[in-house]
mmCIF file of C-alpha atoms in Angstrom:
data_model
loop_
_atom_site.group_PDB
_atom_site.id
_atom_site.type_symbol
_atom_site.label_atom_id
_atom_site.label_comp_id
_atom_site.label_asym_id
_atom_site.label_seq_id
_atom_site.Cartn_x
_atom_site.Cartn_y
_atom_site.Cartn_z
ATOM 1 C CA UNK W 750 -6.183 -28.946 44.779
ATOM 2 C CA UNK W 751 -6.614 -28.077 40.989
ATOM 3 C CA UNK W 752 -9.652 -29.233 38.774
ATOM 4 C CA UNK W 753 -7.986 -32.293 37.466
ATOM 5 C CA UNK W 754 -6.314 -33.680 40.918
ATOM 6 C CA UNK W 755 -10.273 -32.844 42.285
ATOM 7 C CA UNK W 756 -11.953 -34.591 39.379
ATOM 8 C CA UNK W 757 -9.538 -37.942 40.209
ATOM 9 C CA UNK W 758 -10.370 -37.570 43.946
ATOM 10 C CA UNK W 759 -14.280 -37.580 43.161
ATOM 11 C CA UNK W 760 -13.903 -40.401 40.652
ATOM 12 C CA UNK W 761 -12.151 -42.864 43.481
ATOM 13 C CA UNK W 762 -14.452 -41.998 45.694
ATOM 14 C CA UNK W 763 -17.156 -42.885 43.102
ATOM 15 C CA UNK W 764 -15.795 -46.299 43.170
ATOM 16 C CA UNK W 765 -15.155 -46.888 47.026
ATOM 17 C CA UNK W 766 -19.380 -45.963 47.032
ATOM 18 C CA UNK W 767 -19.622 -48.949 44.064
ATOM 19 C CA UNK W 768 -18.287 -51.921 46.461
ATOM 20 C CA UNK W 769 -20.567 -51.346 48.780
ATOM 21 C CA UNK W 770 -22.459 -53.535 47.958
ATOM 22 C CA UNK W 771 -19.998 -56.440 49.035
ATOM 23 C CA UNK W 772 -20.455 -55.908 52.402
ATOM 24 C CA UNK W 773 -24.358 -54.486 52.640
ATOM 25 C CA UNK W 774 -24.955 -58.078 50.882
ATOM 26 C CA UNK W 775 -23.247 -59.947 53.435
ATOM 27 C CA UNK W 776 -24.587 -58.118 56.564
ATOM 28 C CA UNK W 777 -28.153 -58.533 54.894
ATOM 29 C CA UNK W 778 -26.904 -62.379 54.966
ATOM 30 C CA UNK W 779 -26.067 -62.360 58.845
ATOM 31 C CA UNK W 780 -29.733 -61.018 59.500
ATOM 32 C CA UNK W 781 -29.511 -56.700 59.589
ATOM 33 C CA UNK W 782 -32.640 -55.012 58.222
ATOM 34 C CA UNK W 783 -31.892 -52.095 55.518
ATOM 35 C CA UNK W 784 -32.609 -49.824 58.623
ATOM 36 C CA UNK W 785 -30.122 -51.309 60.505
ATOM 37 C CA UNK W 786 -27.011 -51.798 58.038
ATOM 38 C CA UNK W 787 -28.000 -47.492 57.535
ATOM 39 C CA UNK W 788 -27.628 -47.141 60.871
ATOM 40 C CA UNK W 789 -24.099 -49.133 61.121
ATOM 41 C CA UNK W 790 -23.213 -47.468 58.257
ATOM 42 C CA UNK W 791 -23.586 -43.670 59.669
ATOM 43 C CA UNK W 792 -22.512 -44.440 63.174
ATOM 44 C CA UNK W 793 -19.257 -46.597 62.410
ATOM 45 C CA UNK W 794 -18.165 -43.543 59.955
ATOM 46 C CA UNK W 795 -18.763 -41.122 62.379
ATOM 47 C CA UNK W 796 -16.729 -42.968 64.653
ATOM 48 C CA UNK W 797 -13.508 -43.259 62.316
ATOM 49 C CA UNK W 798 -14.212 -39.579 61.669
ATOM 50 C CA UNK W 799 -14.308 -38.428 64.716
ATOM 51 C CA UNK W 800 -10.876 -40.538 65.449
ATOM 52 C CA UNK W 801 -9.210 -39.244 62.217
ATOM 53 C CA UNK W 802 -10.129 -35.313 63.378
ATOM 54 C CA UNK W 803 -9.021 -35.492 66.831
ATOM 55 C CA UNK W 804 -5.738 -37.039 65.353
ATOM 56 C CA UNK W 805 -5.386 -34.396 62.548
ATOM 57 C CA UNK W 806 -6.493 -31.113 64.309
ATOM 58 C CA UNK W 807 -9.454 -30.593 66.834
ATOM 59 C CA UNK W 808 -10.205 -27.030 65.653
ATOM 60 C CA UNK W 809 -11.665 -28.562 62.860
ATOM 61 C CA UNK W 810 -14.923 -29.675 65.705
ATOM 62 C CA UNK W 811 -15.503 -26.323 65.999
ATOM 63 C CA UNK W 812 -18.362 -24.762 64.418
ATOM 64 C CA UNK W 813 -21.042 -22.193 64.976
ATOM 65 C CA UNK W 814 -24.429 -23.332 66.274
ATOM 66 C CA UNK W 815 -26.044 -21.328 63.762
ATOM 67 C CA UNK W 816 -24.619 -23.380 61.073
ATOM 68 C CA UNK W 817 -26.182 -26.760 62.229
ATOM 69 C CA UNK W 818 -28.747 -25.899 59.499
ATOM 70 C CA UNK W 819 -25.792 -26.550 56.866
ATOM 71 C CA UNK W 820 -25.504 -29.970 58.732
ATOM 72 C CA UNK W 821 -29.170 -30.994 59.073
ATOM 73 C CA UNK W 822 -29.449 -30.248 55.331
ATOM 74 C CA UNK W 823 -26.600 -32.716 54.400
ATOM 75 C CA UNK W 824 -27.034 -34.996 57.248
ATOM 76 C CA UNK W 825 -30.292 -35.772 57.508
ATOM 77 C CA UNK W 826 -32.579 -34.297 54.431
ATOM 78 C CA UNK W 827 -29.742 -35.470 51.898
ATOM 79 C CA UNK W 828 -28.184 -38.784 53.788
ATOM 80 C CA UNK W 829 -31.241 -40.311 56.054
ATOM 81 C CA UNK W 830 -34.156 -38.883 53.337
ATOM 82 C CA UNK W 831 -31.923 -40.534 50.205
ATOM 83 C CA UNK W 832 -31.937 -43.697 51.644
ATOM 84 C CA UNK W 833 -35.371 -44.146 53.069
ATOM 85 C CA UNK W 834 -37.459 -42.832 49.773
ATOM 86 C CA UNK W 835 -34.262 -45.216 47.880
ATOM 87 C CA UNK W 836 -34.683 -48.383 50.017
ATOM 88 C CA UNK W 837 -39.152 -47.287 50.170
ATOM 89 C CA UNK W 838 -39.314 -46.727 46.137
ATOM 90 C CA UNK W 839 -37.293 -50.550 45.570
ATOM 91 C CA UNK W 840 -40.303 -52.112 47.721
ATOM 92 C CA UNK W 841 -42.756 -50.139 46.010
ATOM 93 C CA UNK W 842 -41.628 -50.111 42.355
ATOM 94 C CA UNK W 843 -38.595 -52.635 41.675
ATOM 95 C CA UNK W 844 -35.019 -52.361 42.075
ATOM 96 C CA UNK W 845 -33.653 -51.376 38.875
ATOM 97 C CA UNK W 846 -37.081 -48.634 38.733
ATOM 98 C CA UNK W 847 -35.353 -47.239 41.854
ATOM 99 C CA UNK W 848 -32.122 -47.101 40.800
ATOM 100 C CA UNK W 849 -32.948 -45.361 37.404
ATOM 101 C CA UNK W 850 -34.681 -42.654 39.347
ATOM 102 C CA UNK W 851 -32.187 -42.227 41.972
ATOM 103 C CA UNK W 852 -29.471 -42.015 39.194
ATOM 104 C CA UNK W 853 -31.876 -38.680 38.108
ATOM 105 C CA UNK W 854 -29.812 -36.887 40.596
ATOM 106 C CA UNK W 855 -27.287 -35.157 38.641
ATOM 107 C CA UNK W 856 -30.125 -33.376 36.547
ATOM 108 C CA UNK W 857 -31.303 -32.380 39.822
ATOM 109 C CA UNK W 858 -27.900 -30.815 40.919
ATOM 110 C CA UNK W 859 -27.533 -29.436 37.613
ATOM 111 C CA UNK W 860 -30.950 -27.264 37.576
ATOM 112 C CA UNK W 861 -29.911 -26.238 41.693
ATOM 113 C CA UNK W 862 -26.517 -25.381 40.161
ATOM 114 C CA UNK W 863 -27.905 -23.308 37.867
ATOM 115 C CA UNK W 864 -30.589 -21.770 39.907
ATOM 116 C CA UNK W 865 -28.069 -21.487 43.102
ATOM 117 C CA UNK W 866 -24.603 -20.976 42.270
ATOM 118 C CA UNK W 867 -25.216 -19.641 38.635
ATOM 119 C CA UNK W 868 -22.970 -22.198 37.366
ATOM 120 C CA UNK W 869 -22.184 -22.548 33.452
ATOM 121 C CA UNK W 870 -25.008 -24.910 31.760
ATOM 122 C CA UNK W 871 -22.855 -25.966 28.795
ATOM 123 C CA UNK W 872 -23.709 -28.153 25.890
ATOM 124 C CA UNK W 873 -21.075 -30.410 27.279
ATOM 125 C CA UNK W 874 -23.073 -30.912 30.534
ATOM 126 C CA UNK W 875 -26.427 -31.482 28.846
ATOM 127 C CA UNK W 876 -24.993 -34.110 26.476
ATOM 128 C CA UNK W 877 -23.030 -35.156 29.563
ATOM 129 C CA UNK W 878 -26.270 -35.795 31.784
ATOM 130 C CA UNK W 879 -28.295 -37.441 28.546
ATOM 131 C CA UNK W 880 -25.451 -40.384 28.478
ATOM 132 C CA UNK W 881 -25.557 -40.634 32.061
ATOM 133 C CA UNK W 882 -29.305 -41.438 32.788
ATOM 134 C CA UNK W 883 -29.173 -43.440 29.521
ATOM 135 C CA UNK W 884 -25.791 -45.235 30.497
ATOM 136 C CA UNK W 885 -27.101 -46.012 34.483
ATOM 137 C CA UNK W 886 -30.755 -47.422 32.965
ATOM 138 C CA UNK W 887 -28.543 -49.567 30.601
ATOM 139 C CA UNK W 888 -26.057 -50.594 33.292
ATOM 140 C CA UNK W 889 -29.033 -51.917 36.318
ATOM 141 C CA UNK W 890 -30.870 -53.474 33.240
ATOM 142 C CA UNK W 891 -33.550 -50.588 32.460
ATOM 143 C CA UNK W 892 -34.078 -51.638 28.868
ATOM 144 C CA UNK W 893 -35.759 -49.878 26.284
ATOM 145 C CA UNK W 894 -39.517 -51.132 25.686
ATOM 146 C CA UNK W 895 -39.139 -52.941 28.984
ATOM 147 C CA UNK W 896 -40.552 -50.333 31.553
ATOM 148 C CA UNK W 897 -43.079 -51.597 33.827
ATOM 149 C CA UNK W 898 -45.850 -49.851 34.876
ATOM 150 C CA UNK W 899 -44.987 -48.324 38.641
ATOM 151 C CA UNK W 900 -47.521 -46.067 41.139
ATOM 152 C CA UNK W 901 -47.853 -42.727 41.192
ATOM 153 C CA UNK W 902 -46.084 -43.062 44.951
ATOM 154 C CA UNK W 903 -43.053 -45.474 43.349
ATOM 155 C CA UNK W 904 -42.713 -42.720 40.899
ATOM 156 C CA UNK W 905 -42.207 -40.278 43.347
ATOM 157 C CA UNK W 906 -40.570 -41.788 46.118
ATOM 158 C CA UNK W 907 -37.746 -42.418 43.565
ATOM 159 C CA UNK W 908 -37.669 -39.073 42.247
ATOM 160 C CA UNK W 909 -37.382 -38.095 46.210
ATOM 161 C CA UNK W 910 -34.684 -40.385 46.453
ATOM 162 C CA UNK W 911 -32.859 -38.441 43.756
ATOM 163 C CA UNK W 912 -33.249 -35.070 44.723
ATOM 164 C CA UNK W 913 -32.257 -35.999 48.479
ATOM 165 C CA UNK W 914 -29.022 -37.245 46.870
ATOM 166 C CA UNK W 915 -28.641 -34.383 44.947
ATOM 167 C CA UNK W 916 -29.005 -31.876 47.939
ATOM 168 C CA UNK W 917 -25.443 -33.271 49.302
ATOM 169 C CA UNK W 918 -23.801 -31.661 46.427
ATOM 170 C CA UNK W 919 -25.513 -28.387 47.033
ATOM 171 C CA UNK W 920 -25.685 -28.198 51.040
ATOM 172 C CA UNK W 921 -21.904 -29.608 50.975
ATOM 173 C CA UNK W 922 -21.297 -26.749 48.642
ATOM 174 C CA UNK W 923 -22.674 -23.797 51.023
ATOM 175 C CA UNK W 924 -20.866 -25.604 54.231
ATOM 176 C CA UNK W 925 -17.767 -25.916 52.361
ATOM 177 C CA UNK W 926 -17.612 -21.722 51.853
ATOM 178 C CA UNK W 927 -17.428 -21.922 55.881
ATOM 179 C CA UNK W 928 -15.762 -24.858 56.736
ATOM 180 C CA UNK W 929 -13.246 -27.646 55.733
ATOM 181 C CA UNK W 930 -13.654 -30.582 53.865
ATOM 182 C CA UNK W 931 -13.379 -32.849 56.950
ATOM 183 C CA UNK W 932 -15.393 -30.549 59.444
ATOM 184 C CA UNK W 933 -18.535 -30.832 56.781
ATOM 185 C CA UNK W 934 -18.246 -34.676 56.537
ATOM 186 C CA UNK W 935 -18.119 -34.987 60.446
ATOM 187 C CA UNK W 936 -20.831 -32.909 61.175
ATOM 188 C CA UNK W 937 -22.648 -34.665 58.368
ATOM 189 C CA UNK W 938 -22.323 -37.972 59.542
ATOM 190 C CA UNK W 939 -23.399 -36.404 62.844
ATOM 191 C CA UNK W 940 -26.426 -35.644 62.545
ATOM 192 C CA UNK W 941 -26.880 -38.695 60.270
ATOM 193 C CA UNK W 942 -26.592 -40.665 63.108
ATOM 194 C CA UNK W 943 -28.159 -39.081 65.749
ATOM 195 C CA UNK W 944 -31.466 -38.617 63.407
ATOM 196 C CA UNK W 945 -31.255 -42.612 62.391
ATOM 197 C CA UNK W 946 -30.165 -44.378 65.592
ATOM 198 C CA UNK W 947 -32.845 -44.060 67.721
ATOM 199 C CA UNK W 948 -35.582 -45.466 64.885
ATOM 200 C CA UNK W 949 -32.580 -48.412 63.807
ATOM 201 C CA UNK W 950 -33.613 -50.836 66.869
ATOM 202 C CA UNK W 951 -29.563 -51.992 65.921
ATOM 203 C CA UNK W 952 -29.678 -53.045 69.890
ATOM 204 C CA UNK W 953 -32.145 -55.678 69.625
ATOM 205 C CA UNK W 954 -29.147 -57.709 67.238
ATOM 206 C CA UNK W 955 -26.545 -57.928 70.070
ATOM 207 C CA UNK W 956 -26.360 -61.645 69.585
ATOM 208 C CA UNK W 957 -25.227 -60.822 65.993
ATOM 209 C CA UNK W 958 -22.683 -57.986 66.690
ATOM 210 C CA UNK W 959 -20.684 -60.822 68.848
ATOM 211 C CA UNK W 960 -19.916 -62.155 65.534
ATOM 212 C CA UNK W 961 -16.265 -61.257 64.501
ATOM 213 C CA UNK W 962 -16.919 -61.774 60.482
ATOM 214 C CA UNK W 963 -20.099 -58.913 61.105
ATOM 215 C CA UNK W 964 -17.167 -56.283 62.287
ATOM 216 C CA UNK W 965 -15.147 -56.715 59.515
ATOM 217 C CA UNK W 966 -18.239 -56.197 57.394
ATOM 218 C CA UNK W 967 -19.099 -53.269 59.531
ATOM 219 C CA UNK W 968 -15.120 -51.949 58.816
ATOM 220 C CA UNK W 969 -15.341 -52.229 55.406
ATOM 221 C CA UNK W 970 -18.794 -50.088 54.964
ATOM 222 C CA UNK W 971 -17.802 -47.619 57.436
ATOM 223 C CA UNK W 972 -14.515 -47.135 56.375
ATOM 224 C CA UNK W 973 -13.779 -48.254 52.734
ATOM 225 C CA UNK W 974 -17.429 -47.584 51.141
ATOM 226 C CA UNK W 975 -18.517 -44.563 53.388
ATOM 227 C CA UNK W 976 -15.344 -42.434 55.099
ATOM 228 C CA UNK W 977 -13.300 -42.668 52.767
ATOM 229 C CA UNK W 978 -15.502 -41.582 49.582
ATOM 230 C CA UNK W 979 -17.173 -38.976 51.552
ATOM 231 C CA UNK W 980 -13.835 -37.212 51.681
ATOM 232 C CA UNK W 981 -12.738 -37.794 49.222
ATOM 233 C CA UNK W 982 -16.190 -36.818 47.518
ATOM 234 C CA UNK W 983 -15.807 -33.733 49.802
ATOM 235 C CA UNK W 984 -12.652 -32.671 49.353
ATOM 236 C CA UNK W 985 -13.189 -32.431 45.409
ATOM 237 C CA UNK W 986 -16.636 -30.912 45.417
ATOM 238 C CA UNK W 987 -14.233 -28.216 47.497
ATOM 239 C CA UNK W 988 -12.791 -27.272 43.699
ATOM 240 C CA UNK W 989 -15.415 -28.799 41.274
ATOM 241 C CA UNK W 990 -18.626 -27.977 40.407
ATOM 242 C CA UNK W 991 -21.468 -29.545 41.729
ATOM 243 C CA UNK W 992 -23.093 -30.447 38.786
ATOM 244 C CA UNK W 993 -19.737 -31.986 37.329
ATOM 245 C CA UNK W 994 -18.769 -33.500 40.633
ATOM 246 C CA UNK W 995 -22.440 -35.148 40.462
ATOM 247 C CA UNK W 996 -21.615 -36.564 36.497
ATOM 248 C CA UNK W 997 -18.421 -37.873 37.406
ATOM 249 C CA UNK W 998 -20.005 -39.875 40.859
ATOM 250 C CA UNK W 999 -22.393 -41.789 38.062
ATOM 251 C CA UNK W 1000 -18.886 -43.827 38.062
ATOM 252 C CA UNK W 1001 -20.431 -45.746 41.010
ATOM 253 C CA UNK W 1002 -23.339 -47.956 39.629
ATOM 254 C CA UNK W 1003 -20.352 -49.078 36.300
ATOM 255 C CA UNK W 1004 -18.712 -50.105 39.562
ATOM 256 C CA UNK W 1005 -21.487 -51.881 41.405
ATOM 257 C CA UNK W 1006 -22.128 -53.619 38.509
ATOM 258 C CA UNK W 1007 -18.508 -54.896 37.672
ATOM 259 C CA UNK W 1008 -18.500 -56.062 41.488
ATOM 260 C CA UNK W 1009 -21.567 -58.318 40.436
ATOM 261 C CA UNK W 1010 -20.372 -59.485 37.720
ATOM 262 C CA UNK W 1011 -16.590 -60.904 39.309
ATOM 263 C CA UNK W 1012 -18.169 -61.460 42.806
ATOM 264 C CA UNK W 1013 -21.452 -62.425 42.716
ATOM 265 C CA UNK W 1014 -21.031 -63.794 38.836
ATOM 266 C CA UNK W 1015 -24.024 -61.945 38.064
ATOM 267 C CA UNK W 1016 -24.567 -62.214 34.173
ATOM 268 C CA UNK W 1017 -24.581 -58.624 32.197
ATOM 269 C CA UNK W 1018 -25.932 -57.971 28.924
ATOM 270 C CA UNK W 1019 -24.658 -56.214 25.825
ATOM 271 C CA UNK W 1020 -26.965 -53.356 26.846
ATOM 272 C CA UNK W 1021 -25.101 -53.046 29.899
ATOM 273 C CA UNK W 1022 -21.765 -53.042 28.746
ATOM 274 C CA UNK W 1023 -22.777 -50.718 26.443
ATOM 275 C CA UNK W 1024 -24.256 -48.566 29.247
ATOM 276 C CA UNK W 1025 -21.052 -49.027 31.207
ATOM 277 C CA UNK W 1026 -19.079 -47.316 27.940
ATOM 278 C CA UNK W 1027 -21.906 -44.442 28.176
ATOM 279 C CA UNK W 1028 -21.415 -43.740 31.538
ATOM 280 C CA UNK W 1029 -17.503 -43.342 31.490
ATOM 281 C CA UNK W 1030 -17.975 -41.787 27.991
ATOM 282 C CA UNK W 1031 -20.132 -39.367 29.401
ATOM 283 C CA UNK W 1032 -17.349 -38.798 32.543
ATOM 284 C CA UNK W 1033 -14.810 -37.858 29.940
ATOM 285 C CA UNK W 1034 -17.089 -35.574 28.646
ATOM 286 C CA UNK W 1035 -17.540 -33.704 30.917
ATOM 287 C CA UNK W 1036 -13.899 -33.139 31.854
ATOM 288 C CA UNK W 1037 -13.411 -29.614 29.895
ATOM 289 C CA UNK W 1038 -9.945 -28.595 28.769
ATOM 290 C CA UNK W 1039 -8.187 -25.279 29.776
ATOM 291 C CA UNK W 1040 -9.593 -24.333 26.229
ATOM 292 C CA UNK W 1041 -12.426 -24.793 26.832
ATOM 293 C CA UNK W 1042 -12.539 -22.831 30.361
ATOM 294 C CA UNK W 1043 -10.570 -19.940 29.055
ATOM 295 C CA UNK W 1044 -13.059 -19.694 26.176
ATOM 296 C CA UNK W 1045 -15.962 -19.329 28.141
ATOM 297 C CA UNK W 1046 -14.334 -16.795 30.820
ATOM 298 C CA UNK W 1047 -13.910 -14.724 28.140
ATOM 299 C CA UNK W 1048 -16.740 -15.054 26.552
ATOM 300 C CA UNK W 1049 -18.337 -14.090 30.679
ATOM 301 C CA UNK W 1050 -16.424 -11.310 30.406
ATOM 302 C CA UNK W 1051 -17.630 -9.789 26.857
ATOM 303 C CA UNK W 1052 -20.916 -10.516 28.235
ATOM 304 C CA UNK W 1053 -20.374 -8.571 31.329
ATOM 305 C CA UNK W 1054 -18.743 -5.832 29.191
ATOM 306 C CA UNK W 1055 -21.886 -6.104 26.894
ATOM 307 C CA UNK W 1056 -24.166 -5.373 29.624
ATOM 308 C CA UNK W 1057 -22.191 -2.775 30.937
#
């Protein structure tokens, strides 16, 4: 897969993650807690995964126990952690606080980039991550002169919420130098499951899982908003850098906000469309051209000649 095939492949699943909300709304509707639609979520993906593998090749279930770390990092510290200091910080600050902070997550991949995988911090990525957190506090309605005042613990539970998202980039990145695409997203969803089911109480709602309309809810965010994206996510972050593949996901809350606009005829601003430019803006950005790439190889290796 080259860079730009990889960049396309994060940026759909970027938008598969923005209709989620379509059907989270709707199983909120039927009477699921947050707790319980995670839950759902997790297990019904793991289940199409595990369907999808066994189909494709069943090698691909094989790993080493040694590696379950790799798993436990993406599964449960990045996918379980994200979404309980996420769904904790909107009860304790507000929803668009929550969102703004989560949305700190590419910085966050950026620095462990950096710091990790020594990756290239170029001016295009800084002015790429400055019109992304502006853009996303635009787009969920984070206006300037308009912050309200939020706890010490909202403040951090959303900056949690951020870094836990941002650890998928950079656990995904260390699995995926051992292991394919699919086996990482598997295991991932895994370990997801089995560290969220037993706290979900999902079995005391067996009255509303008799419901047909709740299973095609519970299709659509297991397999259009969470399988599929993951992969796809996956699969790119295979080729792309983490702190790119991070920029170009920001695509998600332009999306989530579109789908609230011709769905739920939500109302948005000239603020937000003008965050909505700034995020996509920002995705272009960060796109570098073969240029651009060959430059800075060879300016690595005059460096490395330098210092030689």
């Amino acid at each position: 897969m080259n860079h730009k095939t990889a960049s396309i492949s994060i940026a759909v699943g970027a938008t598969l993650w923005g209709i989620i909300g379509l059907f989270v709304t709707y199983l909120y509707e039927m009477g699921f807690t947050p707790l319980q639609v995670v839950a759902m979520r997790v297990l019904s993906s793991l289940v199409f995964l595990l369907v999808y593998v066994l189909k494709k090749d069943r090698r691909l279930l094989h790993i080493h126990p040694s590696d379950s770390k790799l798993f436990v990092g993406t599964g449960v510290i990045s996918i379980v952690f994200f979404n309980w200091c996420l769904f904790s910080a909107m009860g304790e600050t507000s929803m668009s606080v929550a969102f703004i902070l989560l949305y700190t997550a590419p910085a966050f991949v950026t620095i462990f980039s950096r710091l990790l995988f020594k990756e290239w911090l170029t001016n295009r990525k800084l002015i790429a991550l400055v019109m992304t957190v502006v853009g996303c506090a635009f787009v969920i309605g984070l206006l300037p002169n308009a912050i309200e005042p939020i706890s010490v613990y909202g403040f951090l539970l959303g900056i949690g919420s951020g870094i836990f998202y941002a650890l998928y980039s950079i656990f995904g990145k260390f699995a995926l130098q051992k292991y394919d695409s699919l086996t990482v997203t598997f295991y991932t969803f895994l370990f997801a499951t089995i560290a969220v089911l037993p706290f979900s109480g999902i079995w005391s709602e067996l009255s509303l899982l008799r419901n047909a309309e709740v299973w095609l809810y519970i299709v659509g965010l297991g397999l259009l908003s969470t399988t599929l994206p993951f992969l796809l996510y996956t699969k790119g972050l295979s080729t792309v850098e983490s702190s790119r593949a991070s920029i170009i996901a920001t695509i998600e809350p332009v999306v989530a906000s579109l789908v609230g606009l011709l769905v739920f005829q939500e109302r948005l601003t000239l603020w937000q469309y003008g965050g909505i430019v700034m995020v996509l803006a920002a995705v272009m950005i960060v796109q570098e051209t073969k240029r651009n790439k060959a430059e800075v190889s060879r300016l690595d290796t005059q460096l490395q000649h330098e210092r030689g």
